[in-house]
mmCIF file of C-alpha atoms in Angstrom:
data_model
loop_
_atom_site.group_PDB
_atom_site.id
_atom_site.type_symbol
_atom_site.label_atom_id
_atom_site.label_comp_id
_atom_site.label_asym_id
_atom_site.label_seq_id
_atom_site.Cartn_x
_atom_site.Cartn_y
_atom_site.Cartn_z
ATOM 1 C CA UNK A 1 22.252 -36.166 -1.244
ATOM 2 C CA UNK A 2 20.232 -33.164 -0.190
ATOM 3 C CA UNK A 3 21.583 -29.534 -1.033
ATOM 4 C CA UNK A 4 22.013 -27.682 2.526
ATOM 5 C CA UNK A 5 20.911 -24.452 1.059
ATOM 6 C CA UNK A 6 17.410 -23.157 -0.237
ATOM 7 C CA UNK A 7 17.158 -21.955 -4.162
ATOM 8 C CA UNK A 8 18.436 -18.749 -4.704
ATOM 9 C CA UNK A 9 16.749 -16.434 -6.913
ATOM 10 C CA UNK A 10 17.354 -12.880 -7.842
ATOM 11 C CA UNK A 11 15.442 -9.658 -6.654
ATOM 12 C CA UNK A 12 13.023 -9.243 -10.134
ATOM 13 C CA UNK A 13 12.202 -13.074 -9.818
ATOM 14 C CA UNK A 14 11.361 -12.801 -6.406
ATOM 15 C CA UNK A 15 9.658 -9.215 -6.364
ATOM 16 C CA UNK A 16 6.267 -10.472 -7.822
ATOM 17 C CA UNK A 17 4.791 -7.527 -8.422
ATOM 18 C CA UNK A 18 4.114 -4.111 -10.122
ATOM 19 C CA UNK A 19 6.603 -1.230 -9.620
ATOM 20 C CA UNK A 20 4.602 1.084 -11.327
ATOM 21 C CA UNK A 21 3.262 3.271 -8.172
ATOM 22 C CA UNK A 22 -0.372 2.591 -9.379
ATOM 23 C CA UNK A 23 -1.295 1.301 -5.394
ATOM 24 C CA UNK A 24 0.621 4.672 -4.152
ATOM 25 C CA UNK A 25 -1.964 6.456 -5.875
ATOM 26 C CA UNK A 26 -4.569 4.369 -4.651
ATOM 27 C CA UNK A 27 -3.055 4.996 -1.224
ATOM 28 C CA UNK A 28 -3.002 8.445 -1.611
ATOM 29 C CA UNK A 29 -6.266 9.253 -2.633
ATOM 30 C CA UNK A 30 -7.963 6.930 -0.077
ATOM 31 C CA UNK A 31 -5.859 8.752 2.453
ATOM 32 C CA UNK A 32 -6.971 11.952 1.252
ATOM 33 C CA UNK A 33 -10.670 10.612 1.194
ATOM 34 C CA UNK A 34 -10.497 9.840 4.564
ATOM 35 C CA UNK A 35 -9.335 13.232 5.288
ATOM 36 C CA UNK A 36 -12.168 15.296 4.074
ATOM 37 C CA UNK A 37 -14.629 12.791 5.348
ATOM 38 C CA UNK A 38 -12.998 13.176 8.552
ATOM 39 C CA UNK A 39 -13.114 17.135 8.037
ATOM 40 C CA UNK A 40 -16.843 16.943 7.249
ATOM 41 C CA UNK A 41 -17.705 15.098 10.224
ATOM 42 C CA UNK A 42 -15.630 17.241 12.218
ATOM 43 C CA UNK A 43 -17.486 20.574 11.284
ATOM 44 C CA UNK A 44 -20.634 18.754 10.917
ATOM 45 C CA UNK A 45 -20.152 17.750 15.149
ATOM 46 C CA UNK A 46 -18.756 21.260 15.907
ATOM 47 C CA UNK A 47 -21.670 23.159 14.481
#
């Protein structure tokens, strides 16, 4: 007879990843990146 209800598993078997905040420093820094680039461009049209 079939079980009505899915597997249950708990929240660090189901997370499946790294909690370390290495990808919000990637994040970070690309958004900064982006930034200046953006900044350069900007001065670079203006003048």
């Amino acid at each position: 007879m079939p079980d009505d209800h899915p597997p249950t598993i708990n929240t660090t078997e189901a997370r499946q990843g790294e909690t370390s905040g290495h990808m919000r420093r990637v994040l970070g820094l690309s958004l900064t990146a982006a930034a200046v680039v953006f900044a350069i461009v900007l001065i670079w049209w203006v003048v």
